[in-house]
XYZ file of C-alpha atoms in Angstrom:
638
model
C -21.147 53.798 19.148
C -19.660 53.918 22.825
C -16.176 52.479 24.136
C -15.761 48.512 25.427
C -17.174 47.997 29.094
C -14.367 45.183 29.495
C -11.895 45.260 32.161
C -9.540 46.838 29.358
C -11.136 49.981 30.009
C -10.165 50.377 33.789
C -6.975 50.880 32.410
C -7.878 54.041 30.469
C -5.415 55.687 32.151
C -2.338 54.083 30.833
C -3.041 54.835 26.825
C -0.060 54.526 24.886
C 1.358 57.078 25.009
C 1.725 57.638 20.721
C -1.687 57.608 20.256
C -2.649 60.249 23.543
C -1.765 63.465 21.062
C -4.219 62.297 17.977
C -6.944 61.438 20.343
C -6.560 65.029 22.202
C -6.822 65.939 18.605
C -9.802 64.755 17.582
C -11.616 65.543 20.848
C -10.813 69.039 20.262
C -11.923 69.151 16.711
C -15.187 67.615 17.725
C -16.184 69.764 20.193
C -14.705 72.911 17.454
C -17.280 71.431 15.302
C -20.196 70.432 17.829
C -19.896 74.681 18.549
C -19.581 75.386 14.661
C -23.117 73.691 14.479
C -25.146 74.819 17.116
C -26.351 78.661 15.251
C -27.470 76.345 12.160
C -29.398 74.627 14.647
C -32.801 76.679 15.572
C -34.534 76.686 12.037
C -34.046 72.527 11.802
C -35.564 72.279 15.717
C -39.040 73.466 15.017
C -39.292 70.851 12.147
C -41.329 67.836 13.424
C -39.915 65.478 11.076
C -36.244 66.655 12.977
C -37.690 66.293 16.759
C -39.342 62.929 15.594
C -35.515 62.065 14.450
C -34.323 63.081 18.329
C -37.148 60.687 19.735
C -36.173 57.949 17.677
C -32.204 58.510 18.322
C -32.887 58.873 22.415
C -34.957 55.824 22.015
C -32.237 54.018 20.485
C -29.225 55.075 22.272
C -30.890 53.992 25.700
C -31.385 50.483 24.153
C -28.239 48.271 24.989
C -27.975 45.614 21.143
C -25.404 44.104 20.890
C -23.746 43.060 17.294
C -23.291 39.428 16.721
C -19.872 38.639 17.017
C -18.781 41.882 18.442
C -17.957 42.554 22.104
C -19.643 45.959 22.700
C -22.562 47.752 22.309
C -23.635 50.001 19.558
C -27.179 51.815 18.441
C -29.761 51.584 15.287
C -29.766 55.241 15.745
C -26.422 55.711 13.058
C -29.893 55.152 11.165
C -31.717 58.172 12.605
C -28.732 60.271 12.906
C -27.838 59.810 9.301
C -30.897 59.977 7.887
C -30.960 63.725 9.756
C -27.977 64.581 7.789
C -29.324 64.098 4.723
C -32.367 65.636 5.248
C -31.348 69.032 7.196
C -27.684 68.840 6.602
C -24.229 68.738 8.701
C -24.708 70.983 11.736
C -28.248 69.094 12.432
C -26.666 66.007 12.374
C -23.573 66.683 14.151
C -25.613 67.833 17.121
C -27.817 65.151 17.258
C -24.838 62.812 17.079
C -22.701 64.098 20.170
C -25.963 63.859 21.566
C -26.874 60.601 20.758
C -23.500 59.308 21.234
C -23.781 60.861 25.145
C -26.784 59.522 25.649
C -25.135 55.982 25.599
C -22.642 56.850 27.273
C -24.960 57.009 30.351
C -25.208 52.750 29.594
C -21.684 52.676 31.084
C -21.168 51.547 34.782
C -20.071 54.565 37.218
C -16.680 53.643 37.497
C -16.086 53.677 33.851
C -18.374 56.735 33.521
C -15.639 59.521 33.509
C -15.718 63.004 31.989
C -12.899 62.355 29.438
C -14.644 59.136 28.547
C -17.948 60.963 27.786
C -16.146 63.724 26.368
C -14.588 61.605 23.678
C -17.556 59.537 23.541
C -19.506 62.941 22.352
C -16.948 64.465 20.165
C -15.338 61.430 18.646
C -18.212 60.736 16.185
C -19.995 64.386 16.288
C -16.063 65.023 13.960
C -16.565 61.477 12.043
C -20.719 62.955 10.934
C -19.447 66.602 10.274
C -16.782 65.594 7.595
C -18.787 62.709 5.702
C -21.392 64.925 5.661
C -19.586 67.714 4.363
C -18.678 65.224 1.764
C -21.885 64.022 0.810
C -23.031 67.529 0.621
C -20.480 68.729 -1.797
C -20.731 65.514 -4.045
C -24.870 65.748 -4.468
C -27.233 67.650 -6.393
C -27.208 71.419 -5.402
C -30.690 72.312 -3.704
C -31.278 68.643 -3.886
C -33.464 68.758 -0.544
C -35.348 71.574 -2.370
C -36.769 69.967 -5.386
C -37.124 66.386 -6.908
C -33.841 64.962 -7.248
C -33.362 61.590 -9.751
C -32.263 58.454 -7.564
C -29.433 57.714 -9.704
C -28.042 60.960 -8.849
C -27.707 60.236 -4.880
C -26.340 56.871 -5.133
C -22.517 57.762 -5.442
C -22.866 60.512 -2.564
C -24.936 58.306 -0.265
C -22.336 55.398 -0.265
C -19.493 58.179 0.222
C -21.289 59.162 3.244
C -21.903 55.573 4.504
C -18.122 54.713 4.013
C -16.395 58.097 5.130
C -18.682 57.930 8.150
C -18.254 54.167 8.855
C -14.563 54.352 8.284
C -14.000 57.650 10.617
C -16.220 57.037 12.896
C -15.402 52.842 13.957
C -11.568 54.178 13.127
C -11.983 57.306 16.230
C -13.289 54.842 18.767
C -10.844 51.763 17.454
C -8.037 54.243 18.064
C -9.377 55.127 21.958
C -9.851 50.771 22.451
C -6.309 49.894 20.842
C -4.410 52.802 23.346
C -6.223 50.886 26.384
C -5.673 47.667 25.646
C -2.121 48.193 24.064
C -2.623 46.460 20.875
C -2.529 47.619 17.793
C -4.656 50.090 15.799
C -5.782 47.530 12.819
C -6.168 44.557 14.745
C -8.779 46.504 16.856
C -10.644 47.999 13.766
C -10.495 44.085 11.999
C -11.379 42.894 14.559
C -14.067 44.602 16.824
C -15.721 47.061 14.675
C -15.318 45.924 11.136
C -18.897 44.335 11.631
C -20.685 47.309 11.817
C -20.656 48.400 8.066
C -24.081 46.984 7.846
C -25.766 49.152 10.349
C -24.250 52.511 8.406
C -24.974 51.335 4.999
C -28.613 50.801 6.108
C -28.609 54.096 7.658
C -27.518 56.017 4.166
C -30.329 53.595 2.100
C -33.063 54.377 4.405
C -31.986 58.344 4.411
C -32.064 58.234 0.414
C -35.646 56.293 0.256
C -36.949 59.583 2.398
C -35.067 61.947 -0.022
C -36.831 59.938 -2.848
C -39.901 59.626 -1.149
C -40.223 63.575 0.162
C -39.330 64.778 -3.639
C -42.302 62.732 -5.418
C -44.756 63.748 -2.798
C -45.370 60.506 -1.136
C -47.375 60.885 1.634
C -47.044 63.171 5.042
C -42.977 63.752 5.659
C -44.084 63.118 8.826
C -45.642 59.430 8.609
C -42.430 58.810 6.110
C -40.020 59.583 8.799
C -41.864 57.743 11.720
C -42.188 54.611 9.310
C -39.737 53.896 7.297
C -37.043 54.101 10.149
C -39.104 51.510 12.220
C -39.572 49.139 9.489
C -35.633 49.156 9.236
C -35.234 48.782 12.591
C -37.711 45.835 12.402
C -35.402 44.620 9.243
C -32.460 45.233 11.654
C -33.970 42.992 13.992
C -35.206 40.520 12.255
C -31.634 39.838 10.340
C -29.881 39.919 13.927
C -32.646 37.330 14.896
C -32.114 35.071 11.594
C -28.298 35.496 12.327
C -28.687 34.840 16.078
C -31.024 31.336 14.740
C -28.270 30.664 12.348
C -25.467 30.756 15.149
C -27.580 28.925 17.765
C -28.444 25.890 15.077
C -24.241 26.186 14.641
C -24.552 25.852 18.028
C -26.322 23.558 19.108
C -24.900 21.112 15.967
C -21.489 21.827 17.699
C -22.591 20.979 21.015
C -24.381 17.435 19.955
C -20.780 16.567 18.429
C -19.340 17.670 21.503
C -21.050 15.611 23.701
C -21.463 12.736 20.907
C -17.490 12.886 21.465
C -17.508 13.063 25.080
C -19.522 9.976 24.987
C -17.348 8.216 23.356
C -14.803 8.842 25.282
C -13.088 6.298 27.489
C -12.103 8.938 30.337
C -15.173 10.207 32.436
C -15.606 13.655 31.975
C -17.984 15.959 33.784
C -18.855 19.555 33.405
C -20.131 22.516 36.315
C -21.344 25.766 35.766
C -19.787 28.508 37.586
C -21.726 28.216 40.884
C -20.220 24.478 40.331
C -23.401 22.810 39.496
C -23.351 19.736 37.282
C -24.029 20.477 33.656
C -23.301 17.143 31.902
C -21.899 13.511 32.854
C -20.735 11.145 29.876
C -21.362 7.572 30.291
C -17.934 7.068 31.743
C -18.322 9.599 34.553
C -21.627 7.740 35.171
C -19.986 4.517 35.462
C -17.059 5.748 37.831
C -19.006 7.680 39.879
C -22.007 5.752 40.229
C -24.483 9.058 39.669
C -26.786 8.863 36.595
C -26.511 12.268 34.323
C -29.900 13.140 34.836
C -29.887 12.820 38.527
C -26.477 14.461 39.142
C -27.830 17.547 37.175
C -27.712 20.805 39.361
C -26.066 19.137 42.433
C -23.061 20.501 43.400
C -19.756 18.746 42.170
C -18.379 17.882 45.944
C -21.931 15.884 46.297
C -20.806 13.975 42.977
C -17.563 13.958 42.610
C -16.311 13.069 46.193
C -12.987 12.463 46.610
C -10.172 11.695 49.374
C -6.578 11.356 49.600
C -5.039 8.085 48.468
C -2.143 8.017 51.479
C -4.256 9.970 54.112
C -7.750 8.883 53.240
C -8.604 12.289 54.289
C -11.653 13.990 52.099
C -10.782 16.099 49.920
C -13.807 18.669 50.302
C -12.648 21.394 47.435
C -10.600 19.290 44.945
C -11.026 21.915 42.347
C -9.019 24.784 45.221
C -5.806 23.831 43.209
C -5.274 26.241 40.476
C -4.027 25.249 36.768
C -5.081 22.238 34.883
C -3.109 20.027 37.916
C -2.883 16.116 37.770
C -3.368 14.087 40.869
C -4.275 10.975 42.164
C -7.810 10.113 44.093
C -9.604 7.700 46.258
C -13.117 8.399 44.474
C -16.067 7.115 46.884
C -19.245 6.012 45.260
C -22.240 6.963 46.946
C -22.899 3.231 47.634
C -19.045 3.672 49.647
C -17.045 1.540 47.362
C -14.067 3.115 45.919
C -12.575 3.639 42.828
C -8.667 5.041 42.730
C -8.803 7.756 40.182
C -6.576 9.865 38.244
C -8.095 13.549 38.143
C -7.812 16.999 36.312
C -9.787 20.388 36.205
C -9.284 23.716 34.250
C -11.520 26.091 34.360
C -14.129 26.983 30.900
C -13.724 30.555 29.801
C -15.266 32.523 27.003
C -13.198 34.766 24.419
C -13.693 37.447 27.204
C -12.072 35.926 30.239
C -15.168 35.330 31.945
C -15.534 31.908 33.965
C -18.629 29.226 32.539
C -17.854 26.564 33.936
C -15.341 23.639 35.479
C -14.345 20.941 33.287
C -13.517 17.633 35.134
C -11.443 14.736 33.584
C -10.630 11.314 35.158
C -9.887 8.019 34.446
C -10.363 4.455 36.099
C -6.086 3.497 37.362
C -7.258 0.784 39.584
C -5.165 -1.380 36.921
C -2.508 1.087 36.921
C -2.126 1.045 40.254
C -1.908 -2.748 40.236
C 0.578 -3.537 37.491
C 2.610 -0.196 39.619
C 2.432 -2.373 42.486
C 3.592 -5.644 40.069
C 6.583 -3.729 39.017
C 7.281 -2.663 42.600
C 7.180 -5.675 44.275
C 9.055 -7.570 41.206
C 11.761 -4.686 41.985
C 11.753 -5.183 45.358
C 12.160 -9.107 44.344
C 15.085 -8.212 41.971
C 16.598 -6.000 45.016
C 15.871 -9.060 47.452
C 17.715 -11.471 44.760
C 20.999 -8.817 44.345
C 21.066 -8.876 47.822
C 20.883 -12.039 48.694
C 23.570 -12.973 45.620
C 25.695 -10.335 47.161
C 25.153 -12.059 50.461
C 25.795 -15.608 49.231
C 28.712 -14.302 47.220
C 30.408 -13.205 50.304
C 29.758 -15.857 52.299
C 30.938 -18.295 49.434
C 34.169 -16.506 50.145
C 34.399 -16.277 53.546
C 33.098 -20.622 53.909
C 35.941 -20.541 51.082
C 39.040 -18.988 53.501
C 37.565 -20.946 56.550
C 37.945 -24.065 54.806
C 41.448 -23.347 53.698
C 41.938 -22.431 56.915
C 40.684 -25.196 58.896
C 42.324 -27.852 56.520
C 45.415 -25.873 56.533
C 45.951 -25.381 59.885
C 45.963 -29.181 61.243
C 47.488 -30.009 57.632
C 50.447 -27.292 58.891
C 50.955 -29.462 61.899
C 50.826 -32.912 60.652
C 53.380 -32.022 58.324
C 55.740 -30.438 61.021
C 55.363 -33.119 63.307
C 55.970 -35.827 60.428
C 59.247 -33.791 59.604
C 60.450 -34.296 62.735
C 59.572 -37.864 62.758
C 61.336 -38.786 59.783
C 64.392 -36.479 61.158
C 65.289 -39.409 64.062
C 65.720 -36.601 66.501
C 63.084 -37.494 68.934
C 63.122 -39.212 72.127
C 60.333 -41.196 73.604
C 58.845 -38.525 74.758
C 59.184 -36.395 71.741
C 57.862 -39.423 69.894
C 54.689 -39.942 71.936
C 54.025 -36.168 71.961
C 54.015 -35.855 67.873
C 52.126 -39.296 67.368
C 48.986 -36.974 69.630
C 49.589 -34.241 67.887
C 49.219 -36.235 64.381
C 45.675 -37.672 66.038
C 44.407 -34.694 67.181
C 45.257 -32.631 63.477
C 43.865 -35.885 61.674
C 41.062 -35.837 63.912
C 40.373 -31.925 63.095
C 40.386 -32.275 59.126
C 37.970 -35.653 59.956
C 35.603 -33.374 61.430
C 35.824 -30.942 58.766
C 35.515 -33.035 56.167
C 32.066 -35.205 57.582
C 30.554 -31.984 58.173
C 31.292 -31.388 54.765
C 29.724 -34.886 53.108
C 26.562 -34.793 55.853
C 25.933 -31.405 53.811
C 26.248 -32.588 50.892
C 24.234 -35.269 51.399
C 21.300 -32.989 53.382
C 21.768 -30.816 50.235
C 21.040 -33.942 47.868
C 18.441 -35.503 50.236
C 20.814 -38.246 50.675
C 21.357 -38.526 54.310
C 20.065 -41.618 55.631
C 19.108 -42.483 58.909
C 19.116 -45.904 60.650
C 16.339 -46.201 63.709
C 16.439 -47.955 66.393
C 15.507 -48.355 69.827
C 17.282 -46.205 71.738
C 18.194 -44.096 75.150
C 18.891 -40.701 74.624
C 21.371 -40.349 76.953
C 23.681 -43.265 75.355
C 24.376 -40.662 72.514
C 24.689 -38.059 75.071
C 27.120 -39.715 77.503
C 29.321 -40.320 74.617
C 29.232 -37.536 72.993
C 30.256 -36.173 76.738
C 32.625 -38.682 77.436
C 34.605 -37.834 73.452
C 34.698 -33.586 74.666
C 35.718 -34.651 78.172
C 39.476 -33.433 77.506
C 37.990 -30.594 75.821
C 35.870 -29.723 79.046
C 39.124 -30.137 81.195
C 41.450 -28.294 79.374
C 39.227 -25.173 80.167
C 38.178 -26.365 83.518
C 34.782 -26.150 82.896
C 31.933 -27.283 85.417
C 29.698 -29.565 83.723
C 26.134 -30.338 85.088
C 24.136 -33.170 84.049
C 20.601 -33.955 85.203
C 18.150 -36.038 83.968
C 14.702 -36.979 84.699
C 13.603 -40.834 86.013
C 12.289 -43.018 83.971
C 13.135 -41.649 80.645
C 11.061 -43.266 77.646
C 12.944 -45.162 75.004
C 12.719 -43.230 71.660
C 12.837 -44.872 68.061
C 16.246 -42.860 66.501
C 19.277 -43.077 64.795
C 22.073 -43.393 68.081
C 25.060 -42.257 65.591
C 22.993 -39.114 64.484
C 21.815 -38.157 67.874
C 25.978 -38.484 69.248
C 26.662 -35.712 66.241
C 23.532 -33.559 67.095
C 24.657 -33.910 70.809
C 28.550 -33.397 69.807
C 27.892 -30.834 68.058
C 25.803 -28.725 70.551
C 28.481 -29.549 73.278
C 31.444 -28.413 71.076
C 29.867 -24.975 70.384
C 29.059 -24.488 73.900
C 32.499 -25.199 75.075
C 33.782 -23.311 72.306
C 31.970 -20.001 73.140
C 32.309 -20.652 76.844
C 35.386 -18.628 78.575
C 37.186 -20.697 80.942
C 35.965 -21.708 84.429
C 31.953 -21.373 82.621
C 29.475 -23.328 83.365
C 27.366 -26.242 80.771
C 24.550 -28.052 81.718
C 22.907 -30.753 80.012
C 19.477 -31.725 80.655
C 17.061 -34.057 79.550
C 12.926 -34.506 80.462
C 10.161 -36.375 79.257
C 7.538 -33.719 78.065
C 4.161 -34.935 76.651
C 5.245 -37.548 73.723
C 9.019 -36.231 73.598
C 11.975 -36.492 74.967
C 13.188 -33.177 75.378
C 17.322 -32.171 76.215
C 18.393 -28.888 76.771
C 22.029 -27.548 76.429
C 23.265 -24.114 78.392
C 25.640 -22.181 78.797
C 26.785 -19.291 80.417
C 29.132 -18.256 77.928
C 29.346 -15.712 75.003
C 25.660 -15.749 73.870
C 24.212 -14.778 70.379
C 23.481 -11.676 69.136
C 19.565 -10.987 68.716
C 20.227 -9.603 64.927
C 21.870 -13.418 64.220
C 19.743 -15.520 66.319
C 17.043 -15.841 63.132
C 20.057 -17.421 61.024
C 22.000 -19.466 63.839
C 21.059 -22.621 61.972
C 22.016 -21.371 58.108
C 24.224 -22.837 56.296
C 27.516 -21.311 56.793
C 26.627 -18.725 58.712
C 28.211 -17.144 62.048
C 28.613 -14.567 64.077
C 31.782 -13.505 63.107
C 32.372 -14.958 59.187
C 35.750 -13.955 58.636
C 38.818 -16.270 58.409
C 40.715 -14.395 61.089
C 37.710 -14.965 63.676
C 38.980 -16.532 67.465
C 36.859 -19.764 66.867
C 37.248 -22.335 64.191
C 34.565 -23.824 62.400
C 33.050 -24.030 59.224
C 29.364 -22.758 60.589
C 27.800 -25.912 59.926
C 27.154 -27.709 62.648
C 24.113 -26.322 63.650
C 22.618 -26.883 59.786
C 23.427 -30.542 60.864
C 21.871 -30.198 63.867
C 18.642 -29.089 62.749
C 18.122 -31.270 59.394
C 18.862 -34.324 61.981
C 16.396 -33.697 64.666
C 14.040 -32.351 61.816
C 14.255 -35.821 59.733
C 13.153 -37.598 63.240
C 10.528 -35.278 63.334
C 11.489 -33.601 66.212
C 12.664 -29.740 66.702
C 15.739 -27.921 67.512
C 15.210 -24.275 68.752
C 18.425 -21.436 70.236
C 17.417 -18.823 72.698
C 19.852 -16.522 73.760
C 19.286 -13.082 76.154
C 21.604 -11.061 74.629
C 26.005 -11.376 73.646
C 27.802 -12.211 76.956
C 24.498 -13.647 79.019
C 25.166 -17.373 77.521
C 22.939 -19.579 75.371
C 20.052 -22.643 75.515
C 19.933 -25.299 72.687
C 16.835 -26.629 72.932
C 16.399 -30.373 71.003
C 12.650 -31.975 71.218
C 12.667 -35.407 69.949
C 9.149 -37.969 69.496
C 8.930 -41.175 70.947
C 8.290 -42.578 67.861
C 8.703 -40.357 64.576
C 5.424 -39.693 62.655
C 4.757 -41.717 59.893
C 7.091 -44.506 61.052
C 5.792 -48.409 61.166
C 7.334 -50.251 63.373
C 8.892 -52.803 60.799
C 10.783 -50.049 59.160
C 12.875 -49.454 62.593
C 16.024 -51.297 61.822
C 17.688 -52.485 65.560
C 20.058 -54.608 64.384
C 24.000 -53.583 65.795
C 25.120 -53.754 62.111
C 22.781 -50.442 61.027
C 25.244 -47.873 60.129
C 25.741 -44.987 57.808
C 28.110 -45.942 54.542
C-alpha cells in the first residue's frame, strides 16, 4: 500500500503538526525492525519457493489496481508478502515488505517521489508485518512449519494476522493521508482504506491452504507456491471485474434515468466534455438550438451553442469564460440565423476528486418573458403617462380655475365701482359718460369670457353648429378689424392689410370666421409691444382661401408651440401672468376652421422674433351638397 497521488499530497509538508511525532515514530521503529531482520534473512533466500514469493511481489507492486471505490492504489502482493510470513516467518516477511512497499513507491510521479515519502512508504508497513507476525507466530502451533499441523489449529492465528496486519498497516498510512490533508484520523481510515480488508483476508487464506497443502505432501512446494497465488490473483480479478460489471450496470441504469429526466425536461440542457465537445442534447436543446443530438455530437459548444449579447448584439465567442454557475440573458442564433432570446447557465461537472468532466449547459426559451416584461413596461410607462398627465390636468384645472376668477372679477370689480358712483349723484356729464364706457367695456370683457366659455362647451359636447353660406372672407375679416380698431390705436400699432384680386367666394359660416379672425387679431395685438407691426393677408392657393396673420411681437416658445391650440393652455398659466385670457381662443380657432374642413397652423422662430397664424379654408367644405348651405340673413347661432 503506497500514499494518495492527489493534490493533497503536495502539501506533505504542512502535516499537522500532532500527528508529525507518532509518524517519526513509527518510521524509526520500522527501519529498527527492517535491520532486526536482515541476519534471519540468508537461510530463507536460497529457498526457491521464497525467491518465487519476491518475483511474484515485484510483479505486483509494479502493477498500478486500483480498489473499487477507493482513491489510491494498492497491490495483490499483501498476498505474496503474507503468505511469506507464514511460511519462513517475521524477518522474511518484513524484508520483503519494505521492499515491496518501495517498489511502488517508484509508481509515484517525481515531484511526489521524495526520500521521506519513500522512507515511510518502506518502514510504515515493514513495522505493521513484523508485529502481526510476531503475533501469529506466538498464537500457532510450535514447529508448525515443521510437521503436519491440523487446519483447525491455524484458523484463530491466521485471522489474528489478517486483522492486526490490516488494522496496523491501513491505520500507519491513514495516519500519514489524514496529517496532509488535515482531516481527521477515522474519517480517513472509514473512509479510504476500510475497503481493503478483503485483499488481507485473502492473503492469510491463501498462506494457510500452502501450510495445509506443504504438511500433507501435496505436490512440489514449488508448483504450490507458483499456483495457488495466481489462481487468487485470478479470483482477485475476476471479483474486481464482477464488481466493476455490477457498478457499470448501476451505471449505466443511472445514466438512462438521467437522461430519461433530462428529456423530460422543459429547459434545454446540453452537456461538453472537458475539451468542450458536445456529449448529449435533450429534445429541448434540440428544439432551441436547431442542432439534432446526433449531429451536434463532438462539435465544439461555441459551433452549437452560439450566442450574442441582447443590448450589443455583439457575439459572445466564450460564454462559458464567466466563472460560477452565473445567470444571464442571450440572443441565441440558430444556424438557419433566426434567433431565440434565451436565459442561460453553466457550472462546471466534477468528480468526487475535483477533477473537471465536463460543462453542463441550462437554458430556457424567455421570448414570452421578455414580451409580457415589455407588457408590464409599457403599461407602466402608460400608468406614468396617465399620473402625469392627471398631475398636469390637475394643475391646469387650477390655474383655468384662478384665471377665470380673475377675468370675471376684474371687469365685475369695475362695473361695480363705476355703478357706485352712479347711484352716488356725484358725477357730472363728463363723469357720467366716462363710467357708462367703462360699464361697456367691463360688460363687454365678462361677454367674451363667458362665449368662449359656452363655444367650449359646446365643441366639448359636439354641439357647435355652424350656419354656411356664401361668403367673402374678408367681410369677417374687415369686421373683426374694424371691432379691435381702438385696440390697435391705443398701442399705435401699424396694421398692414393685403389681399390678393379676385378672391373666390367660399361656402362658411361669416359669424364663425369674425371669431376665428377676432380671435387671431386679439392675441396678436395682445403679445405685440407697442409701436409693432400686424399684417393680415389673404391668397387664393389651389382650392383654398388661405389668410395669414403676423406679427412681430413676443413669439412662442418652441417647447409650447406643439400645445398652442390646447385647451387652456399658455405660455405663462398662472393668474398673475401680464396678459388676460382664459387660453382658449385658439381651441376655438382650430375646432372652427377644422369643422369647415380647413386648417389652422402657428409658426413661430423663437420668443421675441414674433408669430404667423396660418388659417387655410376650402372653397367648398368636403362632403357638403349644395342644398345644405343655408344663405338666408336669418342663419344664426342660438
Amino acid at each position: 500500500m503506497i500514499l494518495p497521488t492527489s493534490a493533497g499530497t503536495r502539501r506533505a509538508a504542512a502535516a499537522d503538526r500532532t500527528l508529525r511525532t507518532p509518524l517519526m515514530a513509527i518510521a524509526v521503529a520500522g527501519a529498527a525492525t527492517i535491520v532486526h531482520s536482515l541476519p534471519g534473512l540468508p537461510p530463507v533466500v536460497v529457498d526457491r519457493s521464497y525467491l518465487l514469493l519476491v518475483g511474484l511481489t515485484v510483479a505486483s507492486g509494479l502493477a498500478n489496481f486500483r480498489m473499487l471505490g477507493a482513491r489510491f492504489t494498492f497491490s495483490v502482493s499483501d498476498s505474496f508478502t503474507m503468505t511469506a510470513a507464514v511460511l519462513f516467518g517475521p524477518a522474511a516477511a518484513t524484508v520483503l515488505v519494505a521492499f515491496d512497499a518501495f517498489t511502488m513507491s517508484l509508481r509515484l510521479t517525481r515531484e511526489n517521489r521524495t526520500a521521506s515519502r519513500l522512507f515511510y512508504n518502506a518502514t510504515a508497513p515493514a513495522l505493521a508485518m513484523w508485529i502481526a507476525a510476531r503475533a501469529f507466530d506466538a498464537l500457532a502451533p510450535v514447529a508448525f512449519r515443521a510437521r503436519p499441523t491440523p487446519g483447525a489449529q491455524l484458523v484463530i492465528p491466521l485471522m489474528v494476522f489478517a486483522a492486526l496486519y490490516f488494522v496496523l498497516n491501513s491505520g500507519f498510512i491513514a495516519m500519514a493521508v489524514a496529517g496532509e490533508q488535515h482531516e481527521s484520523l477515522p474519517h480517513v481510515w472509514a473512509a479510504y482504506f476500510a475497503k481493503l480488508w478483503f485483499t488481507f483476508f485473502v492473503g492469510a487464506s491463501v498462506a494457510g491452504l500452502l501450510v495445509l497443502l506443504a504438511g500433507v505432501g501435496s505436490g512440489n512446494s514449488m508448483v504450490i507456491v507458483l499456483l495457488l497465488p495466481v489462481v487468487i490473483v485470478l479470483y482477485a480479478a475476476a471479483h474486481g471485474a464482477v464488481e466493476q460489471l455490477r457498478e457499470r450496470r448501476e451505471h449505466l441504469a443511472e445514466r438512462e434515468l438521467f437522461a430519461t429526466a433530462l428529456g423530460s425536461t422543459a429547459d434545454a440542457v446540453l452537456l461538453t466534455d472537458p475539451d468542450r465537445r458536445v456529449t448529449f442534447m435533450n429534445p429541448a436543446a434540440e428544439r432551441l438550438t436547431g442542432w439534432s443530438d446526433e449531429a451536434a455530437r463532438g462539435r465544439a459548444d461555441i459551433d452549437v451553442f452560439r450566442v450574442c449579447d441582447p443590448t450589443t448584439r455583439e457575439p459572445k465567442l466564450d460564454a462559458a469564460a464567466r466563472e460560477g454557475a452565473v445567470i444571464a440573458d442571450y440572443i441565441l442564433v440558430r444556424p438557419d440565423r433566426t434567433e431565440c432570446a434565451i436565459e442561460e447557465m453553466h457550472a462546471p461537472i466534477r468528480d468526487e476528486s475535483g477533477q473537471l468532466r465536463g460543462l453542463v449547459w441550462t437554458f430556457r426559451d424567455i421570448a414570452e418573458r421578455k414580451a409580457i416584461e415589455a407588457k408590464r413596461e409599457a403599461l407602466l410607462l402608460m400608468e406614468q403617462e396617465a399620473h402625469a398627465a392627471a398631475v398636469t390636468a390637475n394643475r391646469m384645472k387650477d390655474e383655468f380655475l384662478a384665471a377665470v376668477s380673475h377675468e370675471l372679477r376684474t371687469p365685475a370689480t369695475s362695473i361695480l365701482g363705476w355703478a357706485r358712483l352712479l347711484r352716488g349723484g356725484r358725477l357730472d356729464e363728463q363723469g357720467v359718460k366716462k363710467a357708462l364706457d367703462a360699464l361697456e367695456r367691463s360688460a363687454h370683457a365678462q361677454a367674451t369670457v363667458l362665449n368662449d366659455l359656452v363655444d367650449t362647451s359646446r365643441i366639448v359636447r359636439g354641439a357647435l353648429r355652424l350656419e354656411l353660406r356664401r361668403t367673402a372672407v374678408m367681410t369677417p375679416v374687415g369686421e373683426a378689424i374694424e371691432t379691435l380698431e381702438p385696440a390697435i390705436k391705443a398701442k399705435e400699432l401699424r396694421l398692414g392689410v393685403t389681399v390678393e384680386n379676385a378672391l373666390p367666394i367660399i361656402d362658411a359660416d361669416p359669424d364663425r370666421l369674425r371669431q376665428v379672425f377676432w380671435n387671431l387679431l386679439s392675441n396678436a395685438i395682445k403679445f405685440t409691444p407697442a409701436g409693432g407691426r400686424i399684417d393680415v393677408s389673404a391668397r387664393h392657393e389651389d382650392n383654398h382661401v388661405v389668410v395669414d396673420v403676423r406679427d412681430n411681437g413676443q413669439g412662442i416658445d418652441s417647447s409650447f408651440l406643439p400645445f398652442v391650440f390646447d385647451k387652456f393652455r399658455q405660455a405663462d398659466g398662472s393668474y398673475t401672468r401680464v396678459h388676460g385670457g382664459l387660453g382658449l381662443g385658439l381651441t376655438i380657432v382650430r375646432y372652427v376652421v377644422e369643422s369647415h374642413g380647413g386648417a389652422v397652423e402657428a409658426l413661430s422662430e423663437g420668443v421675441g422674433r414674433g408669430a404667423r397664424f396660418t388659417v387655410r379654408l376650402p372653397i367648398t367644405p368636403p362632403g357638403l351638397q349644395s342644398d345644405q348651405i343655408d344663405d338666408s340673413p336669418a342663419a344664426r347661432l342660438p
